[in-house]
């Protein structure tokens, strides 16, 4: 059975700011601490964390949802891409982001902690100082 992770975070900025930061190379790099090359176009390819993560935008609904194919350099060649879904909701005082990572290779549960350590914690710090 494939692994699936889900997180929810609230940031004190608008959904537009979080959405645009995810798809902008400079902002994505700044908010995570790892070099990223991003695209804000459908089917545009991206890499993050110095090439450790690679994928492509499957669907973009501005300020509402990002769906990406996603894989790391640790995936086996025959592993299919996983899927990352980011949803953005306007709430009092900012943005609620729901992150769903599904179709992760079976047994690869360490990605759960990776999301916390390398994305959610740094994003909290980045958006809270704006």
C-alpha positions in Angstrom: 0.0 0.0 0.0 1.3 3.4 -0.9 2.0 6.0 1.8 -0.1 9.2 2.2 0.6 12.2 4.4 -1.6 15.2 5.2 -0.8 18.4 7.0 -2.6 21.7 7.7 -0.9 24.9 8.6 -2.0 28.5 9.0 0.3 31.3 7.9 -0.3 35.0 8.6 -0.3 36.0 4.9 -2.8 35.7 2.1 -3.3 32.5 0.1 -1.9 34.5 -2.9 1.4 35.0 -1.1 1.8 31.4 -0.1 0.7 30.2 -3.6 3.1 32.5 -5.4 6.0 31.7 -3.0 5.6 28.0 -3.7 5.9 28.6 -7.5 8.7 31.2 -7.4 12.3 30.0 -7.5 13.7 32.8 -5.3 10.8 32.8 -2.7 10.7 28.9 -2.6 14.4 28.9 -1.9 14.1 31.5 0.8 11.2 29.9 2.6 12.7 26.4 2.7 16.5 27.1 2.8 17.2 24.8 -0.2 17.8 25.9 -3.7 14.7 25.6 -5.9 14.0 26.1 -9.6 10.3 26.6 -9.9 7.7 27.2 -12.7 4.3 28.9 -12.4 3.0 27.3 -15.6 1.0 24.2 -16.2 3.2 21.3 -17.1 6.2 23.4 -16.0 9.0 21.4 -14.3 10.5 22.2 -11.0 13.3 21.1 -8.7 13.8 21.8 -5.0 16.4 21.2 -2.3 19.3 21.3 -4.7 17.8 18.8 -7.1 16.8 16.3 -4.4 13.1 16.8 -5.4 11.9 17.0 -9.0 8.5 17.1 -10.6 6.1 19.1 -12.7 3.0 21.1 -12.3 0.0 19.0 -13.2 -2.7 21.6 -12.4 -2.7 25.2 -11.2 -5.7 27.0 -9.9 -4.3 30.4 -8.9 -4.4 31.1 -5.2 -6.6 28.0 -4.6 -4.7 24.8 -5.5 -1.4 23.4 -6.9 -1.1 19.8 -8.0 2.4 18.5 -8.8 4.0 15.2 -9.7 6.8 14.7 -7.1 9.8 12.4 -6.6 13.1 12.5 -4.9 16.5 11.1 -5.9 15.8 8.3 -3.5 12.9 6.9 -5.5 13.7 3.8 -7.4 13.7 4.1 -11.2 10.5 1.9 -11.4 8.7 3.9 -8.7 6.0 6.1 -10.2 5.9 9.7 -9.3 4.0 10.6 -6.2 1.5 13.4 -6.2 1.5 16.6 -4.1 -1.7 18.6 -3.6 -1.6 22.0 -2.0 -4.9 23.7 -1.2 -5.1 27.3 0.0 -8.0 28.8 2.0 -8.5 32.3 3.2 -9.1 32.4 6.9 -9.2 35.2 9.5 -5.6 36.5 9.8 -4.2 34.7 6.8 -4.1 31.4 4.9 -4.8 27.8 5.8 -2.7 25.5 3.6 -3.6 21.8 3.3 -0.7 19.7 2.0 -1.5 16.2 0.8 1.3 13.9 -0.4 0.0 10.7 -1.8 1.2 7.7 -3.8 4.5 7.7 -1.9 6.4 4.4 -2.3 5.3 1.8 0.4 7.3 2.0 3.6 8.8 5.4 2.8 7.3 7.0 6.0 10.4 9.2 6.6 8.9 11.7 4.1 6.4 12.7 6.8 9.1 14.1 9.1 10.8 15.6 6.0 7.8 17.7 5.3 7.8 18.9 8.9 11.5 19.6 9.1 12.3 20.9 5.6 9.0 22.7 4.7 6.5 23.4 7.4 8.9 24.6 10.1 10.9 26.8 7.8 7.7 28.2 6.2 6.3 29.1 9.6 9.5 31.1 10.3 9.6 32.7 6.9 5.9 33.8 6.8 5.9 34.9 10.5 8.7 37.4 9.9 7.1 39.1 6.9 
